[in-house]
JSON list of C-alpha atoms in Angstrom, two decimals:
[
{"chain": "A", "resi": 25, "resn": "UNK", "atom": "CA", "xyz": [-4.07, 5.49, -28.59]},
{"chain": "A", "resi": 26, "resn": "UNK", "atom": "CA", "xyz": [-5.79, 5.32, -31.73]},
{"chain": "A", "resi": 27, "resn": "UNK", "atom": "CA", "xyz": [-3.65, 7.19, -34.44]},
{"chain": "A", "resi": 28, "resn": "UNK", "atom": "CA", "xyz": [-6.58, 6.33, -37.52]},
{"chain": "A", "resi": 29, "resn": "UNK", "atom": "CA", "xyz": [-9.99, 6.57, -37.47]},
{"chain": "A", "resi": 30, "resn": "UNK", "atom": "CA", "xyz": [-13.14, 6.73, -39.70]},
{"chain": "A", "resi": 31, "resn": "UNK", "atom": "CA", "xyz": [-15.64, 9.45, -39.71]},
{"chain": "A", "resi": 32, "resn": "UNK", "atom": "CA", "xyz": [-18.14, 7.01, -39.55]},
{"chain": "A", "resi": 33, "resn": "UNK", "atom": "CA", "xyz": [-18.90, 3.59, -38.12]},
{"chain": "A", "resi": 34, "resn": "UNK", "atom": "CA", "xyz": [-21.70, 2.99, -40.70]},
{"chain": "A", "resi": 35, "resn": "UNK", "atom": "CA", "xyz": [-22.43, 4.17, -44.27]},
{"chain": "A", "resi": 36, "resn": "UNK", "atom": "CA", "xyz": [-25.68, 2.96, -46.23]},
{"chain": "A", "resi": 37, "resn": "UNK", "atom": "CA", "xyz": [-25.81, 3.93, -50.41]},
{"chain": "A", "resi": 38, "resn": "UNK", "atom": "CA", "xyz": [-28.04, 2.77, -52.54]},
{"chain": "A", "resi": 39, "resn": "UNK", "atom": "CA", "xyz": [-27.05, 0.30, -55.31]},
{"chain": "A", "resi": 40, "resn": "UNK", "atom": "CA", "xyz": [-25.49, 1.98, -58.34]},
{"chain": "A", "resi": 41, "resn": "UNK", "atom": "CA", "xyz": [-24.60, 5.03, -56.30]},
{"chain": "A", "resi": 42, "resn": "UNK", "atom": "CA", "xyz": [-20.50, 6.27, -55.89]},
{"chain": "A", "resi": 43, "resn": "UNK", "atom": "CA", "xyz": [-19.53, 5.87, -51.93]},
{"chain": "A", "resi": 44, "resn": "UNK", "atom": "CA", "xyz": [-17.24, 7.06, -50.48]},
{"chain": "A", "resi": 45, "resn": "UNK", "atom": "CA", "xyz": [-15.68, 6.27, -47.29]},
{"chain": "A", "resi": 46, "resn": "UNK", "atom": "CA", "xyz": [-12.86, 8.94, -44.65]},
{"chain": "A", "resi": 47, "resn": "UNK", "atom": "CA", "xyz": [-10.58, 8.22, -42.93]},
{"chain": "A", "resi": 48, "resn": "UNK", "atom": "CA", "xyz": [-8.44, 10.61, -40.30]},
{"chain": "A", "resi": 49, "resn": "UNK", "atom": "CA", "xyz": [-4.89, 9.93, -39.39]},
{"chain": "A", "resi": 50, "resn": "UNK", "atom": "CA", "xyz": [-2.82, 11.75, -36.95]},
{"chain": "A", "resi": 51, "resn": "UNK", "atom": "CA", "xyz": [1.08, 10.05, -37.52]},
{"chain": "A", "resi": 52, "resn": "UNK", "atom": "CA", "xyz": [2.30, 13.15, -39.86]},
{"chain": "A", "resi": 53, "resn": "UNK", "atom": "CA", "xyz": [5.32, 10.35, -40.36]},
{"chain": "A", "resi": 54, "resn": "UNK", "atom": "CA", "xyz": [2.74, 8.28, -41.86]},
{"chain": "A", "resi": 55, "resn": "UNK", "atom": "CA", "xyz": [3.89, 7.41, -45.51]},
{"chain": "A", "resi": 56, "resn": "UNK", "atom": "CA", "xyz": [1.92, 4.09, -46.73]},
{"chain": "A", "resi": 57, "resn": "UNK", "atom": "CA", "xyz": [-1.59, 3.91, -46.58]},
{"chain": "A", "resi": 58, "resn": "UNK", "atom": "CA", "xyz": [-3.70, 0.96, -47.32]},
{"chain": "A", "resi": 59, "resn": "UNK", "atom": "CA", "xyz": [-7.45, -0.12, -47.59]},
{"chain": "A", "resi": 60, "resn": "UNK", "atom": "CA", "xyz": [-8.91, -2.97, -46.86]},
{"chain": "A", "resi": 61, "resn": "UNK", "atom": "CA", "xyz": [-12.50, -5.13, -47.29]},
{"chain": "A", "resi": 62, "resn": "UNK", "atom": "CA", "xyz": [-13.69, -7.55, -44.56]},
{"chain": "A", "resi": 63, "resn": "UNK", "atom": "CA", "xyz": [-16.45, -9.50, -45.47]},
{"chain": "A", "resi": 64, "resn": "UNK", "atom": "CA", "xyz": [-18.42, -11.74, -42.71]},
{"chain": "A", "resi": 65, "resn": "UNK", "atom": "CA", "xyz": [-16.20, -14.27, -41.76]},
{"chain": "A", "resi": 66, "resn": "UNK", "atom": "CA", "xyz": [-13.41, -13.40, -43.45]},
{"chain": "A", "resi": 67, "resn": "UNK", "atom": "CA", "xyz": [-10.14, -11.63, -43.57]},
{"chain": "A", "resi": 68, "resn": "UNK", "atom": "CA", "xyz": [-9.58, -8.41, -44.22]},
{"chain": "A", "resi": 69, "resn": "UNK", "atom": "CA", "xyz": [-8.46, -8.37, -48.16]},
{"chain": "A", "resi": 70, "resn": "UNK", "atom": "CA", "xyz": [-6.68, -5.72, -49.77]},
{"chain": "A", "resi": 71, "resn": "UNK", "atom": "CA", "xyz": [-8.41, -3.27, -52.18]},
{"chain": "A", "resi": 72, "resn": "UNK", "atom": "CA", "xyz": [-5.86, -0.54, -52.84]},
{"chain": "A", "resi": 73, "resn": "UNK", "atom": "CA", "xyz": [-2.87, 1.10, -51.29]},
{"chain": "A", "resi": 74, "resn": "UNK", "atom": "CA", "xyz": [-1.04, 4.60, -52.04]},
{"chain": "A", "resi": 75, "resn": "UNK", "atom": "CA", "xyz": [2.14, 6.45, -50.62]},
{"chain": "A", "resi": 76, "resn": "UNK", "atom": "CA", "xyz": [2.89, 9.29, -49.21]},
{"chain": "A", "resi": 77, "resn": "UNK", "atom": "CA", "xyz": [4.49, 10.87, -52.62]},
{"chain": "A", "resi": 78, "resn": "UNK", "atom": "CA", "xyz": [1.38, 9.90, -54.42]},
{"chain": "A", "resi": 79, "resn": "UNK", "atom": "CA", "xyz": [-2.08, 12.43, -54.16]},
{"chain": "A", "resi": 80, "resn": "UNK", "atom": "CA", "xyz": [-4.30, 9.88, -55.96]},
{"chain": "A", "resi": 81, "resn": "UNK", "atom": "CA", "xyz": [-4.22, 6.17, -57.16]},
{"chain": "A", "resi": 82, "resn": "UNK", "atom": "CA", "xyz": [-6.95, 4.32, -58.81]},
{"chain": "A", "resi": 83, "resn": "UNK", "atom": "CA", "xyz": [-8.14, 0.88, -58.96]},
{"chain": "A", "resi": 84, "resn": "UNK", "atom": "CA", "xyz": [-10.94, -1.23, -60.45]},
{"chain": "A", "resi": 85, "resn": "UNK", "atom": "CA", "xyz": [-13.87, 1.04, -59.70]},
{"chain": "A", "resi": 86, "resn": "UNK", "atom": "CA", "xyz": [-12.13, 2.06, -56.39]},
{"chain": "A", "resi": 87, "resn": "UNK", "atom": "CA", "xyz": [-9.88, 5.24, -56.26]},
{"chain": "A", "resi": 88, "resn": "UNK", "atom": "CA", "xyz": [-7.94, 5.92, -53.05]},
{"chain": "A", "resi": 89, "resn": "UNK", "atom": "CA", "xyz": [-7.51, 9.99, -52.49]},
{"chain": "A", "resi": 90, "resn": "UNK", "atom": "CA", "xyz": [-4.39, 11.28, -49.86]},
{"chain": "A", "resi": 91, "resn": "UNK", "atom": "CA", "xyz": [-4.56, 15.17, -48.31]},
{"chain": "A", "resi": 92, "resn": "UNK", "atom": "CA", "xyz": [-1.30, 15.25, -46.46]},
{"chain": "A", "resi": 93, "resn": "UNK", "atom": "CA", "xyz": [-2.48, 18.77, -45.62]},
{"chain": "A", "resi": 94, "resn": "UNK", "atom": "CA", "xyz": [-5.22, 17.94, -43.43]},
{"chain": "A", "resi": 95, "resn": "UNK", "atom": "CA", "xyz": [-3.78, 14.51, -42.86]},
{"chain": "A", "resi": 96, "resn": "UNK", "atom": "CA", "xyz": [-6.87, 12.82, -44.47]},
{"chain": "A", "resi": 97, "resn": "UNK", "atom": "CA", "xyz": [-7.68, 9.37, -46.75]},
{"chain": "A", "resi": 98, "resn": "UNK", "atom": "CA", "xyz": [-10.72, 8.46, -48.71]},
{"chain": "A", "resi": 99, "resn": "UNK", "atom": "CA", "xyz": [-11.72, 5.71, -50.57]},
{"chain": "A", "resi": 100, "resn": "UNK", "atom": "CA", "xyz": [-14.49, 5.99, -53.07]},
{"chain": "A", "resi": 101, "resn": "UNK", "atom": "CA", "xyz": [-16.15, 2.91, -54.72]},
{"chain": "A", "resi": 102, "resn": "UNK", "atom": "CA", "xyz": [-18.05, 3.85, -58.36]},
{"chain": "A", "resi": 103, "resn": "UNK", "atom": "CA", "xyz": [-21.12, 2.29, -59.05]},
{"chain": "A", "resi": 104, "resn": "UNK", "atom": "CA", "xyz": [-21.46, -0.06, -55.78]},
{"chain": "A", "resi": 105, "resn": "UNK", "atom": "CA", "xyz": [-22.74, -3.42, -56.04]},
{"chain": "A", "resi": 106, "resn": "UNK", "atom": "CA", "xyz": [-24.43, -5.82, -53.56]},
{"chain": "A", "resi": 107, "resn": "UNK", "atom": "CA", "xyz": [-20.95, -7.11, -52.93]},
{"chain": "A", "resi": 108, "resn": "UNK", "atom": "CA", "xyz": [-19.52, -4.27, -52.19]},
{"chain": "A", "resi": 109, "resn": "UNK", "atom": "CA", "xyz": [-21.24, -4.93, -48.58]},
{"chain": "A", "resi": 110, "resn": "UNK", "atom": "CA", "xyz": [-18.02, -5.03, -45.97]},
{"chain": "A", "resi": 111, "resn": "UNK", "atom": "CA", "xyz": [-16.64, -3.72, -43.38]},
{"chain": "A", "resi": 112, "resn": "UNK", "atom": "CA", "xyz": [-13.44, -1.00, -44.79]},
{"chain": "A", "resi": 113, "resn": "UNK", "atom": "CA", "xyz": [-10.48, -0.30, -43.00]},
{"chain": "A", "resi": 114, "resn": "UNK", "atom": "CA", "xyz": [-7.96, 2.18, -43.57]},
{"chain": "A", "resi": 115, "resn": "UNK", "atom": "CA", "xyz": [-4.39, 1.42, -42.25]},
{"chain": "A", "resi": 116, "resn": "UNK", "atom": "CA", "xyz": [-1.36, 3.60, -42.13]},
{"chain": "A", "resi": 117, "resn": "UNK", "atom": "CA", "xyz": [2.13, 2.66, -41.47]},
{"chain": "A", "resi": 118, "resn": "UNK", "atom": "CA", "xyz": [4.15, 5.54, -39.04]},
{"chain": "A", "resi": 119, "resn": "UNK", "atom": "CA", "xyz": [7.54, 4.13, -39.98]},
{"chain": "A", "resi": 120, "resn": "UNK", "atom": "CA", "xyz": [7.60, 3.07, -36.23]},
{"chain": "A", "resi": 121, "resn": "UNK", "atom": "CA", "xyz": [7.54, -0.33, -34.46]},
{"chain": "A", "resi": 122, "resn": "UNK", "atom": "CA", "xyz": [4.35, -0.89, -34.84]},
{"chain": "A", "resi": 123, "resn": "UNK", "atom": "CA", "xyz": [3.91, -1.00, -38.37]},
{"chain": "A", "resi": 124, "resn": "UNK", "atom": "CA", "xyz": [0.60, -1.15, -39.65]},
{"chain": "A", "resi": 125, "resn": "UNK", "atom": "CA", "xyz": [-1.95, 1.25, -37.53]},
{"chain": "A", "resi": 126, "resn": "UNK", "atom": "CA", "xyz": [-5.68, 0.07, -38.21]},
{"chain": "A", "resi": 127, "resn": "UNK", "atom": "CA", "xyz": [-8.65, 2.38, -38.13]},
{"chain": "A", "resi": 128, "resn": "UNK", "atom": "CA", "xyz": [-11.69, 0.62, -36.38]},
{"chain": "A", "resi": 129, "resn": "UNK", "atom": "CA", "xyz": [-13.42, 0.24, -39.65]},
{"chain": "A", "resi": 130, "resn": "UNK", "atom": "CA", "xyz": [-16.72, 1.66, -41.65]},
{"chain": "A", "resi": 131, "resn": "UNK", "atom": "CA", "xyz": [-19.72, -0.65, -42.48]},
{"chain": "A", "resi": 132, "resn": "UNK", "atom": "CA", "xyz": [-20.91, -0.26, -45.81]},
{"chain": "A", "resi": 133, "resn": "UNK", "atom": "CA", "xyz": [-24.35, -1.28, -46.35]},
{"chain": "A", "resi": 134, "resn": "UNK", "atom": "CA", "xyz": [-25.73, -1.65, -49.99]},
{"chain": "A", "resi": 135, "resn": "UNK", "atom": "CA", "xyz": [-29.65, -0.65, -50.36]},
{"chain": "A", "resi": 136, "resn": "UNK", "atom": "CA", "xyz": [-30.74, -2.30, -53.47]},
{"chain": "B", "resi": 21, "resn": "UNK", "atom": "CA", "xyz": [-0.30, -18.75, -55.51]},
{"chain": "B", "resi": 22, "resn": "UNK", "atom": "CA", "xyz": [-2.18, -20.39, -52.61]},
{"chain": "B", "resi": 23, "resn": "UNK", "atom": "CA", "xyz": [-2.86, -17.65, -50.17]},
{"chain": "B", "resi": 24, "resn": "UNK", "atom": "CA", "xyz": [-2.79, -17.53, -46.12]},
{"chain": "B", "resi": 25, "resn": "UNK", "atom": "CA", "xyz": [-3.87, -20.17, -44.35]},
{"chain": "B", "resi": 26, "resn": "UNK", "atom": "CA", "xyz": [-5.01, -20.64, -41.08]},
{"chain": "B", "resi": 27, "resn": "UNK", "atom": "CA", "xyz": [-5.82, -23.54, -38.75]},
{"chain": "B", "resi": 28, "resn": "UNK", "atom": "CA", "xyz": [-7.92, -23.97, -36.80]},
{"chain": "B", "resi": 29, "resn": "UNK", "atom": "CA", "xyz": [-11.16, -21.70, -38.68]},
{"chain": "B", "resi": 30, "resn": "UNK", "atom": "CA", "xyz": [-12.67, -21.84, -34.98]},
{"chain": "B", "resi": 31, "resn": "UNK", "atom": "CA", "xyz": [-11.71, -22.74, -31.09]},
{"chain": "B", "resi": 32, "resn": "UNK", "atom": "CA", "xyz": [-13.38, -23.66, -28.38]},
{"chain": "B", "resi": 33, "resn": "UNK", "atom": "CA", "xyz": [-11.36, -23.68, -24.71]},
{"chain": "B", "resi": 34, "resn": "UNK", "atom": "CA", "xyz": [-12.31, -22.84, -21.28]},
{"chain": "B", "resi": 35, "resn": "UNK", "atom": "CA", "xyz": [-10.33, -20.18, -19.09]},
{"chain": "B", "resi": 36, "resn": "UNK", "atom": "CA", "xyz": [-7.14, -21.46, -17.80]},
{"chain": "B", "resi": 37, "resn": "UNK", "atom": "CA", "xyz": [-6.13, -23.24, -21.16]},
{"chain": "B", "resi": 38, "resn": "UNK", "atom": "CA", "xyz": [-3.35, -22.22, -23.44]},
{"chain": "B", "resi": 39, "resn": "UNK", "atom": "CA", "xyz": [-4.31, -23.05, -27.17]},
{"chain": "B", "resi": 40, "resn": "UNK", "atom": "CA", "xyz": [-2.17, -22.75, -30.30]},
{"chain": "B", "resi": 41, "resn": "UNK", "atom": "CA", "xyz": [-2.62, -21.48, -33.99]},
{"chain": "B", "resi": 42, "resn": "UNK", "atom": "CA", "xyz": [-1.27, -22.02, -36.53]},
{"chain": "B", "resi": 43, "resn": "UNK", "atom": "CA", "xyz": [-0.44, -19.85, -40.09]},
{"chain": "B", "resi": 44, "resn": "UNK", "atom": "CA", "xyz": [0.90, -20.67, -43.32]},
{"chain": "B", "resi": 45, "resn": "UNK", "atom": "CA", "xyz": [1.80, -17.54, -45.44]},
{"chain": "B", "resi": 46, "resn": "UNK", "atom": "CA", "xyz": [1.90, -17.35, -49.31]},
{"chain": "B", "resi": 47, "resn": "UNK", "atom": "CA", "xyz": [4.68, -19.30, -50.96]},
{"chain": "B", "resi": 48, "resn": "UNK", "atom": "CA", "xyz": [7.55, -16.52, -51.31]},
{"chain": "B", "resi": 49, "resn": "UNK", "atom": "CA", "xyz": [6.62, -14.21, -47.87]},
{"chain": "B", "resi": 50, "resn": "UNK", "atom": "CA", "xyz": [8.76, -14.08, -45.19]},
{"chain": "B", "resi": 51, "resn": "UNK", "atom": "CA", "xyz": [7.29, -11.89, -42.88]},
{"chain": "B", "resi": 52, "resn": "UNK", "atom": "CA", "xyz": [4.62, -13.03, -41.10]},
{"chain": "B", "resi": 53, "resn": "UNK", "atom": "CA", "xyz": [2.39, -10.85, -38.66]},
{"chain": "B", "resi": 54, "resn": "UNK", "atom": "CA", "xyz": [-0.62, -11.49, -36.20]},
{"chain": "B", "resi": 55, "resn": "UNK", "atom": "CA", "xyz": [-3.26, -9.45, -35.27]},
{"chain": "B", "resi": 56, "resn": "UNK", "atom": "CA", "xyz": [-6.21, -9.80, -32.82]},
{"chain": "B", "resi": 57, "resn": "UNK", "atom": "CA", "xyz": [-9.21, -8.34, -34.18]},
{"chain": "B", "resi": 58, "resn": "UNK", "atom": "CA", "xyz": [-12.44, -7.27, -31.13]},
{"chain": "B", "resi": 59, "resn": "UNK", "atom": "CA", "xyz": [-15.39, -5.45, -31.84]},
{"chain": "B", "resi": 60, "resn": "UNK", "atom": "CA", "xyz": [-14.45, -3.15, -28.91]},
{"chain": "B", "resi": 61, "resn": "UNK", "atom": "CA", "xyz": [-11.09, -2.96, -29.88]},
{"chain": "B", "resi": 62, "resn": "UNK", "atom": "CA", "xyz": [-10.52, -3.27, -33.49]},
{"chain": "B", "resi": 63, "resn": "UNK", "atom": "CA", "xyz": [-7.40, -5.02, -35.19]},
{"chain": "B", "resi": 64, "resn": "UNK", "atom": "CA", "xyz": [-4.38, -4.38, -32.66]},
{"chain": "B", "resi": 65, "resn": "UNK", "atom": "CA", "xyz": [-1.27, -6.04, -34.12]},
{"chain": "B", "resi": 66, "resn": "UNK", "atom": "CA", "xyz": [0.30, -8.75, -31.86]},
{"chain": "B", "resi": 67, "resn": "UNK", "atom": "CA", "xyz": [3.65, -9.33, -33.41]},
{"chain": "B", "resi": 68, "resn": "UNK", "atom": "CA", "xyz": [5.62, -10.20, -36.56]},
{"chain": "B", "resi": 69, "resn": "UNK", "atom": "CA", "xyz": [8.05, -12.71, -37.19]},
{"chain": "B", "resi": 70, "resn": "UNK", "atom": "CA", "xyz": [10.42, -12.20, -39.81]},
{"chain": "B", "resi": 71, "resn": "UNK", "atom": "CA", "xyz": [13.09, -14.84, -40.90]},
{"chain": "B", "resi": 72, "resn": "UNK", "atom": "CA", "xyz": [12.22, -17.13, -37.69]},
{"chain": "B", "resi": 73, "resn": "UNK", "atom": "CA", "xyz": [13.09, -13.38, -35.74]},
{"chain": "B", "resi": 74, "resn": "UNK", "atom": "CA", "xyz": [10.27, -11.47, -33.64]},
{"chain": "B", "resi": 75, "resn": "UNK", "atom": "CA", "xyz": [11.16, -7.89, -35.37]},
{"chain": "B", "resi": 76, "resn": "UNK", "atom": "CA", "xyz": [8.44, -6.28, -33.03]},
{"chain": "B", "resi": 77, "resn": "UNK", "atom": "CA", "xyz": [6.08, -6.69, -30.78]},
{"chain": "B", "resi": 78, "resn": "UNK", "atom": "CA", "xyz": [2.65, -4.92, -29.76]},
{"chain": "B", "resi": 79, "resn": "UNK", "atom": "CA", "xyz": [1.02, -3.84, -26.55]},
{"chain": "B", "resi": 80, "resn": "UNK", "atom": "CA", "xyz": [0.02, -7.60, -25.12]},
{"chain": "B", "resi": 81, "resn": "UNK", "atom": "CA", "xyz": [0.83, -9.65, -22.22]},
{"chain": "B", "resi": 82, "resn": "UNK", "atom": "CA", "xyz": [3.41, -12.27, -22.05]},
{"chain": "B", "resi": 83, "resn": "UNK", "atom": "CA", "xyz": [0.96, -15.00, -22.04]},
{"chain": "B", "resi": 84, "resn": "UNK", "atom": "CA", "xyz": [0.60, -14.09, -25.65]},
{"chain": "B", "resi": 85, "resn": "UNK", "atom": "CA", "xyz": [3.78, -15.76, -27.94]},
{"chain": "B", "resi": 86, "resn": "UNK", "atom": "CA", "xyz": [5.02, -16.82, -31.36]},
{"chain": "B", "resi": 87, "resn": "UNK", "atom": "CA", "xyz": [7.30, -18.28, -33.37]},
{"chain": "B", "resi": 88, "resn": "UNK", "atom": "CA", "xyz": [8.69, -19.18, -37.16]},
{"chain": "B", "resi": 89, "resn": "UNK", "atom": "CA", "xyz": [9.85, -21.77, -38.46]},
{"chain": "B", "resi": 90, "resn": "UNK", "atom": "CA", "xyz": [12.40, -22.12, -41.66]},
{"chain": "B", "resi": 91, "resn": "UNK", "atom": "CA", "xyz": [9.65, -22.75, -44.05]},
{"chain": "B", "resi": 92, "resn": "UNK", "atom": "CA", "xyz": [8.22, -19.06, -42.61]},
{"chain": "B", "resi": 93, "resn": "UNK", "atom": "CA", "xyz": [5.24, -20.66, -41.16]},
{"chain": "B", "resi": 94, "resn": "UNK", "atom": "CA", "xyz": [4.44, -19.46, -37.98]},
{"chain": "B", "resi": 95, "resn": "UNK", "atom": "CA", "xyz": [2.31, -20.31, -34.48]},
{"chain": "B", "resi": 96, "resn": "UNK", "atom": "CA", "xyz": [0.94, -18.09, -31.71]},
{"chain": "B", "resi": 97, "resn": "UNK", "atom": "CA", "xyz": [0.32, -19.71, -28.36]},
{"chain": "B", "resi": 98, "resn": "UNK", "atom": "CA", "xyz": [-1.89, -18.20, -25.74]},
{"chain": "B", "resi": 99, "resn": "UNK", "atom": "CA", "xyz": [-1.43, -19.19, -21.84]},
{"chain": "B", "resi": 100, "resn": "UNK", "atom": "CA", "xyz": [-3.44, -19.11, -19.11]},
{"chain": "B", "resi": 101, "resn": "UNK", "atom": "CA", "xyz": [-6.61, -18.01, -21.34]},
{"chain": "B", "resi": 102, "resn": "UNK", "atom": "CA", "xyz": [-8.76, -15.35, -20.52]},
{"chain": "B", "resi": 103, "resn": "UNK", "atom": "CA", "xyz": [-12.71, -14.40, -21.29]},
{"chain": "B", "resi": 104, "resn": "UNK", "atom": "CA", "xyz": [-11.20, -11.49, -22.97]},
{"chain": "B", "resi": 105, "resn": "UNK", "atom": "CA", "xyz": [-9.02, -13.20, -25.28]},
{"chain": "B", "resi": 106, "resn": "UNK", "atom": "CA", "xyz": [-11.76, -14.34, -27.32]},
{"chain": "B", "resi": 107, "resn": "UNK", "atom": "CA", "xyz": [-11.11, -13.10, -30.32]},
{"chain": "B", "resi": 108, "resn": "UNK", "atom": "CA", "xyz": [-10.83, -13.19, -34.20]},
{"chain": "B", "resi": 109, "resn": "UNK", "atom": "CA", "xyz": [-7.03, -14.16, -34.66]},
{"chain": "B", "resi": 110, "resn": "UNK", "atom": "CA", "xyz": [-5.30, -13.24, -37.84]},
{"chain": "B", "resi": 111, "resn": "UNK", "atom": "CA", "xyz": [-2.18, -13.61, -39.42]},
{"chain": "B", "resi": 112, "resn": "UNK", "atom": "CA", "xyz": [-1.00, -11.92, -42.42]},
{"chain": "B", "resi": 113, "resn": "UNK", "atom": "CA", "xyz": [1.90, -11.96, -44.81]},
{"chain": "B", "resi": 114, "resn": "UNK", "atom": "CA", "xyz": [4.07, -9.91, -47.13]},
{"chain": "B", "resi": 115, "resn": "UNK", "atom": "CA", "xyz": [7.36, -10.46, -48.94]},
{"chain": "B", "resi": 116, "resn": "UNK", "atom": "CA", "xyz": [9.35, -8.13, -46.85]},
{"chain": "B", "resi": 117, "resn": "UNK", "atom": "CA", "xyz": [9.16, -6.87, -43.40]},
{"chain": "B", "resi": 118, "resn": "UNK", "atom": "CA", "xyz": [5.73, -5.65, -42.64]},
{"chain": "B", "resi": 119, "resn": "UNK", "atom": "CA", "xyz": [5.96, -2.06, -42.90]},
{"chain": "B", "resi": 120, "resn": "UNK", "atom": "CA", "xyz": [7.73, -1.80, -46.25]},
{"chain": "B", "resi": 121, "resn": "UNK", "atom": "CA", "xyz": [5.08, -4.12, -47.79]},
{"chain": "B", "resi": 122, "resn": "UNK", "atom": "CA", "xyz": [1.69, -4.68, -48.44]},
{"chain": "B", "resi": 123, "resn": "UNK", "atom": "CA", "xyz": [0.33, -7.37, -45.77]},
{"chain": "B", "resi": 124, "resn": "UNK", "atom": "CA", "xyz": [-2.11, -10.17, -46.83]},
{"chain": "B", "resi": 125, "resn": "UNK", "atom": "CA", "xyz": [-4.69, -11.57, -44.81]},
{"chain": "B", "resi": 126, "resn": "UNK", "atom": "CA", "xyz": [-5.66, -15.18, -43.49]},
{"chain": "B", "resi": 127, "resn": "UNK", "atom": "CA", "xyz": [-9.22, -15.93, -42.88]},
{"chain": "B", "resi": 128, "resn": "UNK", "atom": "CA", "xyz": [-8.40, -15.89, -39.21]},
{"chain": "B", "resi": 129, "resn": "UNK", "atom": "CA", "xyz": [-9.11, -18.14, -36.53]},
{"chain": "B", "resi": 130, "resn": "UNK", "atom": "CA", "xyz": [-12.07, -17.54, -34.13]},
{"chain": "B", "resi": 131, "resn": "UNK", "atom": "CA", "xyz": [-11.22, -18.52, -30.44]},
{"chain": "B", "resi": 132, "resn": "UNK", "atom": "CA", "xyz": [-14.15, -18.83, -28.29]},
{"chain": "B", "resi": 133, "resn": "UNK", "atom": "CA", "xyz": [-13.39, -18.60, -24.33]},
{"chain": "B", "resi": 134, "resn": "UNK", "atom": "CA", "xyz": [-15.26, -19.79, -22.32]}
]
């Protein structure tokens, strides 16, 4: 089954705004976490990653926030811009066979 | 550094078929991993090759295969193709085996079924 998920399937901010996108996982074993940005017709690319030692990690105008308590991930994007417009995934890796576990992904949509 | 490449960018082939595609990963990575990517289903992981190995596998049929080669490029073939295996197909890389390292993305190959 489905071991990470996203709160929600679509999120709409208005340009200039802060988003901020969940994630859920379930794998308490879990101890890499990743996001990633797929744009139309493209791969997903990588935006930011963070371990399982680590409560926060920050990026260019993305930081990437871990609760091992309540076994949940956000990302949150400062100041959004028009290009900003993807589809985000979280991923977590269980230390199992599988690897990477991909959440089905949040659609951010950029109001200008 | 280049990054992945894929070939073909899009596929066309009629049930029945068995089609092959092809990945490149960035100069350097070894490990080399597929994924299928639905709308219904999401990005399931098909398999990863790592030094010309299969180090695991995901929840797929056996028409679905792979392979590397020396230069850690790597091909998937699907058999016998289905409606449902149209798909976005992508491959990703990393330095080390898969879980230990972050994986980079292709632009995928869209196969069509039809």
């Amino acid at each position: 089954g489905e071991s990470v998920g996203l709160h929600l399937p679509t999120l709409s901010v208005q340009e200039g705004d802060n988003s901020i996108i969940n994630c859920a996982y379930s794998n308490s074993a879990s101890d890499y976490f990743i996001w990633y940005k797929q744009e139309s017709g493209k791969g997903p690319q990588f935006i930011i990653d963070i371990r399982s030692n680590m409560d926060k990690r920050q990026g260019q105008r993305v930081t990437v926030l871990l609760n091992k308590t309540v076994k949940h991930l956000s990302l949150q994007i400062a100041a959004t811009q028009p290009g900003d417009s993807a589809v985000y995934f979280c991923a977590e890796n269980g230390g199992g066979a599988d690897g990477l576990t991909f959440g089905k992904g949040t659609h951010l949509i950029i109001q200008p | 550094k280049a990054g992945v490449t894929q070939t073909p960018r899009y596929l066309i082939k009629t049930r029945g078929q068995q089609v092959t595609l092809s990945c490149s990963p960035i100069s350097g990575h070894r490990s080399v991993s597929w994924y299928q990517q639905t709308p219904g289903q999401g990005l399931q992981f098909l398999f990863e090759y790592f030094s010309e190995t299969q180090r695991n596998k995901g929840n797929f049929p056996g028409r679905f295969s792979g392979r590397q080669f020396s230069n850690s490029r790597s091909e998937m073939n699907v058999s016998t193709l289905e409606l449902g295996d149209s798909a976005l197909y992508l491959c990703a890389s990393s330095s080390l085996r898969r879980d230990r390292e972050t994986q980079y993305f292709g632009p995928g190959t869209r196969l069509l079924v039809l």
